[in-house]
Coordinates of C-alpha atoms and ligand atoms in Angstrom, one line a residue:
Chain A
M1 CA -39.1 78.1 -111.4
T2 CA -36.9 76.2 -109.0
A3 CA -37.5 74.0 -106.0
L4 CA -35.3 73.8 -102.9
V5 CA -35.1 70.6 -100.8
V6 CA -33.8 71.1 -97.3
A7 CA -31.9 67.9 -96.8
E8 CA -32.0 65.7 -93.7
H9 CA -28.5 64.4 -92.7
N10 CA -26.3 64.0 -89.7
N11 CA -23.2 65.7 -91.1
Q12 CA -21.9 62.3 -92.2
E13 CA -24.6 60.9 -94.4
L14 CA -27.7 61.9 -96.2
K15 CA -30.8 60.4 -94.6
P16 CA -32.9 58.3 -97.0
V17 CA -36.1 60.5 -96.4
T18 CA -34.4 63.2 -98.3
L19 CA -34.8 61.1 -101.5
N20 CA -38.6 60.9 -101.1
T21 CA -38.7 64.7 -100.7
V22 CA -36.6 65.0 -103.9
T23 CA -39.3 63.0 -105.7
A24 CA -42.0 65.3 -104.4
A25 CA -40.0 68.3 -105.5
L26 CA -39.5 66.8 -109.0
G27 CA -43.3 66.5 -109.1
L28 CA -43.5 70.2 -108.8
D29 CA -40.5 71.4 -110.8
Q30 CA -37.8 70.0 -112.9
D31 CA -35.1 72.2 -111.5
V32 CA -34.4 70.9 -108.0
H33 CA -31.7 72.1 -105.7
I34 CA -30.7 70.4 -102.4
L35 CA -29.5 72.4 -99.4
I36 CA -26.9 70.8 -97.2
A37 CA -26.6 72.9 -94.1
G38 CA -24.4 71.6 -91.4
N39 CA -20.8 71.4 -90.2
A40 CA -17.9 69.6 -91.8
C41 CA -20.5 67.9 -94.1
S42 CA -18.9 68.1 -97.6
A43 CA -19.2 64.4 -97.9
V44 CA -23.0 64.7 -97.5
A45 CA -23.0 67.3 -100.3
E46 CA -21.1 64.9 -102.6
E47 CA -23.7 62.2 -101.8
A48 CA -26.5 64.7 -102.6
A49 CA -24.8 65.6 -105.9
K50 CA -25.3 62.0 -107.0
V51 CA -29.0 62.0 -106.3
S52 CA -30.9 61.5 -109.6
G53 CA -32.7 64.6 -110.5
A54 CA -30.7 67.1 -108.4
A55 CA -29.6 70.0 -110.5
K56 CA -27.5 71.8 -107.9
V57 CA -26.3 71.2 -104.4
L58 CA -25.9 74.2 -102.0
L59 CA -23.4 73.5 -99.3
V60 CA -23.0 75.7 -96.2
E61 CA -20.8 74.7 -93.4
S62 CA -20.6 76.3 -90.0
G63 CA -20.6 75.5 -86.3
A64 CA -23.9 77.4 -86.2
Y65 CA -25.6 74.8 -88.4
E66 CA -24.0 71.7 -86.9
N67 CA -27.0 70.7 -84.7
F68 CA -29.7 72.1 -87.0
L69 CA -30.9 74.7 -84.4
A70 CA -34.2 76.0 -85.8
E71 CA -33.3 79.7 -85.2
N72 CA -30.2 79.5 -87.3
I73 CA -31.3 77.1 -90.1
A74 CA -34.6 78.9 -90.5
T75 CA -32.9 82.3 -91.0
L76 CA -30.5 80.7 -93.5
V77 CA -33.3 79.1 -95.5
S78 CA -35.4 82.2 -95.4
N79 CA -32.4 84.3 -96.6
I80 CA -31.7 82.2 -99.6
S81 CA -35.4 81.5 -100.4
G82 CA -35.7 84.4 -102.9
D83 CA -34.9 82.3 -105.9
Y84 CA -37.2 79.5 -105.1
D85 CA -40.9 78.9 -105.8
F86 CA -41.0 75.8 -103.7
I87 CA -39.2 74.9 -100.5
L88 CA -39.6 71.4 -99.2
A89 CA -38.4 69.3 -96.3
P90 CA -39.3 65.8 -95.1
T91 CA -41.8 65.6 -92.2
T92 CA -39.1 64.6 -89.8
T93 CA -38.6 66.2 -86.4
N94 CA -36.0 68.5 -88.1
G95 CA -38.4 69.4 -90.9
K96 CA -41.2 70.1 -88.5
N97 CA -38.9 72.1 -86.2
V98 CA -37.5 74.4 -88.9
M99 CA -39.9 74.8 -91.8
P100 CA -42.8 76.7 -90.0
R101 CA -40.2 79.1 -88.8
V102 CA -39.1 79.7 -92.4
A103 CA -42.7 80.0 -93.5
A104 CA -43.5 82.7 -90.9
L105 CA -40.3 84.6 -91.8
Q106 CA -41.6 84.6 -95.4
D107 CA -45.2 85.3 -94.4
V108 CA -46.3 82.1 -96.0
S109 CA -48.9 79.5 -94.8
Q110 CA -47.0 76.2 -94.6
I111 CA -48.6 73.1 -96.1
S112 CA -47.7 70.3 -93.7
D113 CA -47.1 66.7 -94.4
I114 CA -48.4 66.5 -98.0
S115 CA -49.4 63.0 -99.2
A116 CA -50.1 63.9 -102.9
I117 CA -49.5 66.7 -105.4
E118 CA -52.4 67.6 -107.6
S119 CA -50.9 70.6 -109.2
S120 CA -48.3 73.2 -108.5
D121 CA -50.6 74.9 -105.9
T122 CA -52.9 72.1 -104.8
F123 CA -52.0 69.3 -102.4
Q124 CA -53.5 66.5 -100.4
R125 CA -52.7 66.1 -96.7
P126 CA -54.1 63.9 -94.0
I127 CA -55.9 65.6 -91.1
Y128 CA -57.5 64.3 -87.9
A129 CA -55.0 61.5 -87.5
G130 CA -55.5 60.5 -91.1
N131 CA -59.2 60.0 -90.7
C132 CA -59.8 62.5 -93.5
I133 CA -57.7 63.7 -96.4
A134 CA -57.9 67.4 -97.1
T135 CA -57.2 68.8 -100.6
V136 CA -55.9 72.3 -100.2
K137 CA -55.0 75.1 -102.6
S138 CA -52.4 77.6 -101.6
S139 CA -52.6 81.2 -102.8
D140 CA -49.1 82.1 -101.5
S141 CA -46.6 82.9 -104.2
K142 CA -44.0 80.7 -102.5
K143 CA -45.0 77.2 -101.3
I144 CA -43.4 76.0 -98.2
I145 CA -44.1 72.3 -97.7
T146 CA -43.2 69.3 -95.6
V147 CA -43.5 65.9 -97.3
R148 CA -44.8 62.7 -95.9
N149 CA -42.1 60.3 -97.0
T150 CA -44.2 57.2 -97.2
A151 CA -46.4 58.8 -99.9
F152 CA -43.5 59.4 -102.3
D153 CA -41.0 56.9 -103.8
A154 CA -37.4 57.5 -103.1
A155 CA -35.4 59.2 -105.9
D156 CA -32.4 57.2 -107.1
A157 CA -29.5 57.8 -104.8
T158 CA -27.1 57.6 -107.8
G159 CA -27.1 58.7 -111.4
G160 CA -27.0 62.4 -110.9
S161 CA -24.0 64.8 -111.2
A162 CA -25.1 68.0 -109.7
E163 CA -22.8 71.0 -109.3
I164 CA -21.9 71.8 -105.7
I165 CA -22.0 75.4 -104.8
T166 CA -20.6 76.6 -101.5
L167 CA -22.5 79.4 -99.7
E168 CA -21.0 81.8 -97.1
E169 CA -24.3 82.6 -95.5
I170 CA -23.7 82.2 -91.8
N171 CA -26.3 83.1 -89.2
D172 CA -25.9 82.5 -85.5
A173 CA -28.8 84.0 -83.5
G174 CA -26.9 83.0 -80.3
I175 CA -30.1 82.4 -78.4
S176 CA -30.0 78.6 -78.2
K177 CA -27.3 76.2 -77.5
F178 CA -26.9 72.5 -78.2
V179 CA -26.0 70.6 -75.1
K180 CA -26.2 66.9 -75.9
E181 CA -27.9 64.2 -77.9
E182 CA -28.8 60.7 -76.9
I183 CA -29.2 58.8 -80.2
A184 CA -30.0 55.2 -79.9
E185 CA -27.4 53.1 -81.7
S186 CA -28.9 50.1 -83.5
D187 CA -27.9 47.7 -86.2
R188 CA -31.4 47.5 -87.3
P189 CA -32.9 49.5 -90.2
E190 CA -34.4 52.9 -89.3
L191 CA -38.1 52.7 -88.7
T192 CA -39.0 55.1 -91.5
A193 CA -36.8 53.2 -94.0
A194 CA -37.5 49.6 -93.0
D195 CA -39.2 47.1 -95.3
V196 CA -40.5 45.1 -92.3
I197 CA -41.5 46.4 -88.9
I198 CA -42.5 44.5 -85.8
S199 CA -44.1 46.7 -83.2
G200 CA -45.0 45.9 -79.6
G201 CA -47.7 47.5 -77.4
R202 CA -48.8 47.5 -73.8
G203 CA -49.5 43.8 -74.2
M204 CA -45.7 43.2 -74.1
Q205 CA -45.9 44.0 -70.3
N206 CA -42.3 45.2 -69.9
G207 CA -39.2 46.2 -71.7
D208 CA -37.4 42.8 -71.3
N209 CA -40.2 41.1 -73.2
F210 CA -39.3 43.0 -76.3
S211 CA -36.5 40.5 -76.7
I212 CA -39.3 38.2 -77.9
L213 CA -39.7 40.5 -80.9
E214 CA -35.9 41.0 -81.4
G215 CA -35.4 37.4 -82.4
I216 CA -38.0 37.7 -85.1
A217 CA -36.7 41.1 -86.2
D218 CA -33.3 39.6 -86.6
K219 CA -34.6 36.8 -88.9
L220 CA -36.7 39.3 -91.0
G221 CA -34.3 42.1 -91.0
A222 CA -37.0 44.2 -89.4
A223 CA -37.0 47.4 -87.4
I224 CA -38.7 47.4 -84.1
G225 CA -41.5 49.9 -83.3
A226 CA -44.0 50.5 -80.5
S227 CA -47.3 52.0 -79.5
R228 CA -47.4 55.1 -77.3
A229 CA -48.5 53.0 -74.4
A230 CA -45.3 50.9 -74.7
V231 CA -43.1 54.1 -74.8
D232 CA -45.0 55.9 -72.0
S233 CA -44.6 52.8 -69.8
G234 CA -40.8 52.9 -70.4
F235 CA -40.6 49.6 -72.3
V236 CA -38.7 51.2 -75.2
P237 CA -37.3 54.6 -76.1
N238 CA -39.4 57.4 -77.5
D239 CA -38.0 57.1 -81.0
Y240 CA -39.8 53.7 -81.4
Q241 CA -43.3 55.3 -81.3
V242 CA -45.4 54.8 -84.4
G243 CA -48.5 57.0 -84.8
Q244 CA -50.2 60.3 -85.3
T245 CA -47.7 62.0 -83.1
G246 CA -44.8 59.6 -83.6
K247 CA -43.4 58.2 -86.8
I248 CA -45.4 57.6 -89.9
V249 CA -44.4 54.3 -91.5
A250 CA -45.5 52.2 -94.5
P251 CA -43.3 49.1 -94.8
D252 CA -44.1 46.1 -96.9
L253 CA -44.9 44.2 -93.7
Y254 CA -46.1 45.6 -90.4
I255 CA -46.6 43.2 -87.5
A256 CA -48.5 44.6 -84.5
V257 CA -48.1 42.6 -81.4
G258 CA -50.2 43.3 -78.3
I259 CA -51.4 46.6 -79.8
S260 CA -55.1 47.4 -79.6
G261 CA -55.2 49.7 -82.7
A262 CA -56.2 53.1 -81.4
I263 CA -56.8 55.7 -84.1
Q264 CA -53.6 57.5 -83.1
H265 CA -51.6 54.3 -83.7
L266 CA -53.4 53.4 -86.9
A267 CA -52.6 56.9 -88.2
G268 CA -49.0 55.9 -88.3
M269 CA -49.1 52.5 -90.0
K270 CA -52.3 51.9 -91.9
D271 CA -50.6 52.6 -95.2
S272 CA -48.4 49.6 -94.7
K273 CA -48.7 47.1 -97.6
V274 CA -49.4 44.0 -95.4
I275 CA -50.5 44.3 -91.8
V276 CA -50.4 41.4 -89.4
A277 CA -52.0 41.7 -85.9
I278 CA -51.5 39.4 -83.0
N279 CA -53.7 40.1 -80.1
K280 CA -55.6 38.0 -77.6
D281 CA -58.7 40.1 -77.8
E282 CA -60.7 39.2 -80.9
D283 CA -62.5 42.5 -80.7
A284 CA -59.4 44.6 -80.8
P285 CA -59.8 47.4 -83.5
I286 CA -56.4 46.5 -84.9
F287 CA -58.0 43.5 -86.6
Q288 CA -60.1 45.9 -88.7
V289 CA -57.1 47.0 -90.6
A290 CA -55.1 43.8 -90.5
D291 CA -54.7 41.6 -93.6
Y292 CA -54.0 38.7 -91.3
G293 CA -55.1 38.5 -87.8
L294 CA -54.1 35.9 -85.2
V295 CA -56.1 35.8 -82.0
A296 CA -53.6 34.4 -79.6
D297 CA -51.5 35.0 -76.5
L298 CA -48.4 36.7 -77.8
F299 CA -46.2 34.9 -75.3
E300 CA -47.2 31.6 -77.0
A301 CA -47.5 32.8 -80.6
M302 CA -44.4 34.9 -80.9
P303 CA -41.8 32.2 -79.8
E304 CA -43.5 29.8 -82.1
L305 CA -43.3 32.3 -85.0
E306 CA -39.7 32.9 -84.3
S307 CA -38.9 29.2 -84.3
K308 CA -40.7 28.6 -87.6
I309 CA -39.6 31.4 -89.9
Chain B
M1 CA -41.7 84.9 -64.5
K2 CA -44.9 85.2 -66.6
I3 CA -46.0 82.2 -68.7
L4 CA -48.3 82.5 -71.6
V5 CA -50.1 79.2 -72.6
P6 CA -51.9 79.3 -75.9
I7 CA -54.5 76.5 -76.1
K8 CA -57.0 75.2 -78.7
R9 CA -60.5 73.8 -78.7
V10 CA -60.6 70.7 -80.8
V11 CA -62.6 67.5 -81.4
D12 CA -62.1 65.1 -78.5
Y13 CA -59.3 62.6 -79.3
N14 CA -61.6 59.6 -79.0
V15 CA -63.9 60.8 -81.8
K16 CA -63.4 59.3 -85.3
V17 CA -64.5 62.2 -87.5
R18 CA -65.9 61.9 -91.0
P19 CA -66.1 64.2 -94.0
K20 CA -69.4 66.0 -94.6
S21 CA -71.4 64.4 -97.2
D22 CA -70.8 67.3 -99.6
E23 CA -67.0 67.0 -98.9
T24 CA -66.7 70.6 -98.0
G25 CA -65.2 69.9 -94.7
V26 CA -65.2 67.7 -91.6
D27 CA -68.5 66.9 -90.0
L28 CA -68.4 68.5 -86.6
N29 CA -72.1 68.3 -85.9
N30 CA -72.8 67.1 -82.3
V31 CA -69.3 65.9 -81.8
K32 CA -67.6 66.2 -78.4
M33 CA -65.2 69.0 -78.1
A34 CA -62.3 69.3 -75.7
M35 CA -59.0 71.0 -75.0
N36 CA -56.3 69.7 -77.4
P37 CA -54.4 67.0 -75.4
F38 CA -51.0 68.7 -76.1
C39 CA -52.4 72.0 -74.7
E40 CA -53.4 70.2 -71.5
I41 CA -49.8 69.1 -71.2
A42 CA -48.7 72.7 -71.7
V43 CA -51.1 74.0 -69.1
E44 CA -49.9 71.3 -66.7
E45 CA -46.3 72.2 -67.2
A46 CA -46.9 75.9 -66.5
V47 CA -48.9 75.0 -63.4
R48 CA -46.0 72.8 -62.1
L49 CA -43.5 75.7 -62.7
K50 CA -45.8 77.9 -60.7
E51 CA -46.2 75.4 -57.9
A52 CA -42.4 75.0 -57.8
G53 CA -42.2 78.8 -57.2
K54 CA -40.6 79.4 -60.5
A55 CA -43.4 81.4 -62.1
E56 CA -45.8 84.0 -60.8
E57 CA -48.5 84.2 -63.3
I58 CA -50.0 81.9 -66.0
I59 CA -52.2 83.4 -68.7
A60 CA -54.1 81.0 -71.0
V61 CA -55.0 82.4 -74.4
T62 CA -57.0 81.0 -77.3
I63 CA -58.0 82.2 -80.7
G64 CA -61.4 81.1 -81.7
A65 CA -65.2 81.4 -81.5
S66 CA -67.1 82.3 -78.3
S67 CA -67.5 78.5 -77.5
S68 CA -63.7 78.4 -76.8
Q69 CA -64.4 80.0 -73.5
E70 CA -65.2 76.5 -72.2
Q71 CA -61.6 75.4 -72.8
L72 CA -60.2 78.6 -71.2
R73 CA -62.3 77.9 -68.1
T74 CA -60.8 74.4 -68.1
A75 CA -57.3 76.0 -68.2
L76 CA -58.3 78.3 -65.3
A77 CA -59.6 75.3 -63.3
L78 CA -56.3 73.5 -63.9
G79 CA -54.4 76.5 -62.5
A80 CA -54.1 79.3 -65.0
D81 CA -54.6 82.7 -63.3
R82 CA -56.4 84.5 -66.0
A83 CA -57.5 83.9 -69.6
I84 CA -57.8 85.8 -72.9
L85 CA -60.1 84.9 -75.7
V86 CA -59.2 86.5 -79.0
E87 CA -62.6 86.1 -80.6
T88 CA -63.1 85.4 -84.3
E89 CA -65.4 83.3 -86.4
V90 CA -62.6 83.0 -89.0
E91 CA -61.0 79.6 -89.0
A92 CA -57.5 81.0 -88.9
E93 CA -54.5 79.1 -90.1
P94 CA -51.4 78.7 -87.9
L95 CA -49.8 81.7 -89.6
G96 CA -52.8 83.9 -88.7
I97 CA -53.0 82.4 -85.2
S98 CA -49.3 83.1 -84.6
K99 CA -49.8 86.7 -85.8
L100 CA -52.6 87.2 -83.3
L101 CA -50.6 85.6 -80.6
K102 CA -47.7 87.9 -81.4
S103 CA -50.0 90.8 -80.6
I104 CA -50.8 89.2 -77.3
V105 CA -47.1 88.7 -76.6
D106 CA -46.5 92.4 -77.3
K107 CA -49.1 93.3 -74.8
E108 CA -48.3 90.8 -72.1
S109 CA -44.5 90.4 -72.4
P110 CA -44.3 86.8 -71.2
D111 CA -40.9 85.3 -70.4
L112 CA -42.0 81.9 -71.5
I113 CA -44.6 80.6 -73.9
I114 CA -45.6 76.9 -73.6
L115 CA -47.9 75.4 -76.2
G116 CA -48.8 72.1 -77.7
K117 CA -46.6 70.7 -80.5
Q118 CA -49.6 70.1 -82.7
A119 CA -53.4 70.3 -82.5
I120 CA -55.0 66.9 -83.3
D121 CA -57.5 68.4 -85.7
G122 CA -55.3 69.9 -88.4
D123 CA -52.1 68.1 -87.3
N124 CA -50.2 71.0 -88.7
N125 CA -47.4 71.3 -86.0
Q126 CA -46.6 74.9 -86.9
T127 CA -47.9 77.5 -84.5
G128 CA -45.1 77.5 -81.9
Q129 CA -42.4 77.7 -84.5
M130 CA -44.2 80.4 -86.4
L131 CA -44.6 82.4 -83.2
G132 CA -40.8 81.9 -82.7
A133 CA -40.1 83.5 -86.1
L134 CA -42.5 86.4 -85.5
T135 CA -41.2 87.2 -82.0
G136 CA -37.5 86.3 -82.6
F137 CA -37.7 84.2 -79.5
S138 CA -35.7 81.0 -79.1
Q139 CA -37.6 77.7 -79.5
A140 CA -37.5 74.2 -78.2
T141 CA -40.1 72.0 -79.8
F142 CA -41.4 68.5 -78.8
A143 CA -40.3 68.9 -75.2
S144 CA -40.2 65.8 -72.9
E145 CA -38.4 67.6 -70.0
V146 CA -38.2 71.3 -69.0
N147 CA -35.8 72.6 -66.4
L148 CA -36.0 76.2 -65.4
E149 CA -33.4 77.6 -63.1
G150 CA -33.5 81.4 -62.8
D151 CA -32.9 82.7 -66.3
S152 CA -31.6 79.5 -67.7
L153 CA -33.9 77.1 -69.5
S154 CA -32.9 73.6 -70.4
V155 CA -35.2 71.5 -72.5
T156 CA -35.0 67.9 -73.6
R157 CA -36.6 67.3 -77.0
E158 CA -37.9 64.1 -78.6
I159 CA -36.3 63.9 -81.9
D160 CA -36.3 61.1 -84.6
G161 CA -33.2 59.3 -83.4
G162 CA -33.7 59.8 -79.6
L163 CA -33.4 62.8 -77.3
Q164 CA -31.7 66.1 -77.7
T165 CA -31.0 68.7 -74.9
L166 CA -30.8 72.4 -75.6
D167 CA -30.1 75.4 -73.4
I168 CA -32.2 78.3 -74.6
N169 CA -32.4 82.0 -73.7
L170 CA -35.5 83.6 -72.3
P171 CA -37.9 84.7 -73.6
A172 CA -38.5 81.3 -75.1
I173 CA -41.1 79.2 -76.8
V174 CA -41.5 75.5 -75.7
T175 CA -43.8 73.1 -77.5
T176 CA -44.9 70.0 -75.6
D177 CA -44.7 66.4 -76.5
L178 CA -46.7 63.6 -74.9
R179 CA -44.2 62.5 -72.3
L180 CA -43.5 65.9 -70.8
N181 CA -46.0 65.3 -68.0
E182 CA -49.3 63.6 -67.2
P183 CA -52.0 66.4 -66.8
R184 CA -54.1 66.4 -63.7
Y185 CA -57.9 66.5 -63.6
A186 CA -59.5 69.6 -62.5
S187 CA -61.1 69.2 -59.0
L188 CA -64.6 70.3 -58.4
P189 CA -63.6 73.2 -56.1
N190 CA -61.1 74.4 -58.7
I191 CA -63.8 74.2 -61.4
M192 CA -66.0 76.4 -59.2
K193 CA -63.1 78.8 -58.5
A194 CA -62.3 79.1 -62.2
K195 CA -65.7 80.7 -62.8
S196 CA -64.7 83.8 -61.0
K197 CA -61.2 84.1 -62.5
P198 CA -60.8 86.9 -65.1
L199 CA -61.5 86.0 -68.7
D200 CA -61.0 88.9 -71.2
I201 CA -62.5 88.9 -74.6
I202 CA -60.7 90.8 -77.4
P203 CA -62.3 90.8 -80.8
A204 CA -59.6 89.7 -83.3
V205 CA -60.4 92.6 -85.5
D206 CA -59.2 95.0 -82.8
L207 CA -55.7 93.6 -83.1
G208 CA -55.4 94.9 -86.6
V209 CA -53.8 91.7 -88.0
D210 CA -54.5 90.2 -91.4
I211 CA -55.5 86.6 -90.7
S212 CA -57.2 85.9 -94.0
P213 CA -56.6 82.3 -95.0
R214 CA -54.0 81.5 -97.6
L215 CA -55.1 77.9 -98.1
E216 CA -58.4 77.1 -99.6
T217 CA -59.9 73.7 -98.7
I218 CA -61.1 72.3 -102.0
K219 CA -62.5 69.2 -100.5
V220 CA -62.3 66.7 -97.5
T221 CA -62.6 63.0 -98.3
L222 CA -62.1 59.7 -96.7
P223 CA -58.7 58.0 -97.1
A224 CA -58.5 54.9 -99.2
E225 CA -60.1 52.1 -97.2
R226 CA -58.2 48.9 -96.6
E227 CA -59.9 45.7 -97.7
A228 CA -61.1 43.5 -94.9
G229 CA -58.5 40.8 -94.0
V230 CA -58.8 37.3 -92.6
I231 CA -58.3 35.7 -89.2
V232 CA -55.9 32.9 -89.3
E233 CA -56.2 30.0 -86.8
T234 CA -52.6 29.1 -86.3
V235 CA -49.0 30.4 -86.5
D236 CA -48.4 27.9 -89.3
E237 CA -51.3 29.3 -91.3
L238 CA -50.0 32.8 -90.7
I239 CA -46.5 31.9 -92.0
D240 CA -48.0 30.1 -95.0
K241 CA -50.1 33.2 -95.9
L242 CA -47.1 35.6 -95.5
K243 CA -45.0 33.3 -97.7
N244 CA -47.3 32.2 -100.4
E245 CA -50.2 34.7 -100.6
A246 CA -48.7 38.1 -99.5
K247 CA -45.2 37.0 -100.5
V248 CA -43.6 39.4 -97.9
I249 CA -41.4 36.8 -96.3
S250 CA -39.4 34.0 -97.8
Ligands
FAD401 C1 -52.9 63.3 -78.4 C2 -52.6 61.8 -78.5 C3 -51.6 61.3 -79.3 C4 -51.4 60.0 -79.4 N1 -50.4 59.5 -80.3 C5 -50.2 58.2 -80.4 C6 -49.2 57.7 -81.3 O1 -48.5 58.5 -82.0 N2 -49.0 56.4 -81.3 C7 -49.7 55.5 -80.5 O2 -49.4 54.3 -80.6 N3 -50.6 55.9 -79.7 C8 -50.8 57.3 -79.6 N4 -51.8 57.7 -78.6 C9 -52.3 56.7 -77.7 C10 -53.5 55.9 -78.2 O3 -54.7 56.6 -78.0 C11 -53.5 54.6 -77.4 O4 -53.6 54.9 -76.0 C12 -52.3 53.7 -77.6 O5 -52.0 53.5 -78.9 C13 -52.5 52.3 -76.9 O6 -51.4 51.5 -77.0 P1 -51.5 49.9 -77.0 O7 -52.3 49.5 -78.1 O8 -50.1 49.4 -76.9 O9 -52.2 49.7 -75.6 P2 -53.7 49.1 -75.2 O10 -54.7 49.9 -75.9 O11 -53.7 49.0 -73.8 O12 -53.7 47.7 -75.9 C14 -52.9 46.6 -75.5 C15 -53.4 45.4 -76.3 O13 -52.6 44.3 -76.0 C16 -53.4 43.2 -76.0 N5 -52.8 42.2 -75.2 C17 -52.5 42.2 -73.8 N6 -51.9 41.1 -73.4 C18 -51.7 40.3 -74.5 C19 -51.1 39.1 -74.7 N7 -50.6 38.4 -73.7 N8 -51.2 38.5 -76.0 C20 -51.8 39.2 -77.0 N9 -52.3 40.4 -76.9 C21 -52.3 41.0 -75.6 C22 -54.8 43.6 -75.4 O14 -55.8 42.8 -75.9 C23 -54.9 45.0 -76.0 O15 -55.6 45.0 -77.3 C24 -52.1 59.1 -78.6 C25 -53.1 59.5 -77.7 C26 -53.3 60.9 -77.7 C27 -54.4 61.4 -76.7

């Protein structure tokens, strides 16, 4: 039995979420292969070969895979899936985009966003914005899975010495074309990899006020996140959104500023180790999940916090 | 241009559901049901394309029990021209749903299929992509902008690092993200008009598709509860707790 991990990368480097998926894969099977599909991405394959626990790295390079178009990558994964009992990808936008397409090509019911493995066919996954946890048992002979990265530790990025095998399996459906990408450049850690996150909500009032959070983020080495309301109002870009339909995070410290704590927001951050809430409304639901709550006007409390840490 | 909009009846997004006491599932007794919010966005986008003269017909379709007619009527009130209920009491999984939808696609030959990126009950985020695989259509998931000019469809997608724009061939599948549009409310006259719009009911069994579940729900439980925290009085106290009690800052 063998497990295949579809790696998340940007043709230059392996994304850390891949390491959490490797851990999940190792929980199912000791023989774990990592697929690096992209273009001019051999450096990523070399990085993947060092991941502790990886037995083999499959490298396939083509312009058809450069931008991870679902049609092309799904056909690739489906075509090489014969040897695998488990195919896993992180629950990232790429994983979510590609894996169900693979599953349907293989006539398999995908198990989305698993948060625990009970056995080789039984998994836990959050449903209803994480208000319930379902334990599901799959009767498909092949398991196609996306993995909630916050629920699994990262595998060691070094220590492995997997063999790299180059595949010549090129598929170009020719029905979709990449036009452009606007990727926010930031010196801060990625939200899903950060140890500390400070998030702002509608209470921030506008985008400029997020500078109040930036000073604190600089001092704590934190990533900046946001509620849907802050993103919808145009204060910050979409990739800041934490929640049921945004990013799922579980840092050591999550600071929610001017966020009420709607279930859809809590779904994305309530597994954080320590939660701090700063809100002027003492009845805000965010205080029900906060380890430390401060009832205060954020425009007074946050500058004070910045100056004192 | 014909647009198919698959929708789903789900628990209203304001409801905080709980497991049944015997843990066999989610307790849906007497909870408010509604159209999945992402489906409302899908209907709205289709209606806007029609209003802009870019589409002629909008067909709303759902797979579900007879009660789902309520959500189809909502879609009709929002501007869909006709509706199809593929009726089944089986709680089909996204794979089964997409197989049934594939049958409807074969019958109706839509040029564009717009559906929600996920339903807020199962949070699976699978159906659009699976339908893409079964039809061989192009897909653009998590759309925050859709531009249709003749045969050319350009879609901006919300991805982890920011935004991505794709040009995709028709027929195509688009799944909606939250910021694609802000759905309108149905007006009273439109709700009245919707009552006389066509709503076909097709028993799922008539479509000859195997939708038997592959996943068995062993149990549904509450997530680990967080212990209640404390309210601190001052910023100084907060910093002290974070440093000396939680030890998460230095
Ligand atoms: C299908 C669906 C999916 C969703 N997905 C997500 C998701 O992924 N993530 C998400 O976050 N939301 C999501 N939402 C939205 C969610 O329901 C809430 O609307 C949203 O989280 C509210 O954001 P907020 O807390 O910033 O705003 P509000 O609820 O308006 O809260 C603002 C808070 O700021 C406080 N405040 C205001 N001024 C100050 C001040 N000066 N000092 C201190 N406090 C102040 C107020 O007391 C209030 O509690 C989703 C909703 C739906 C329907």
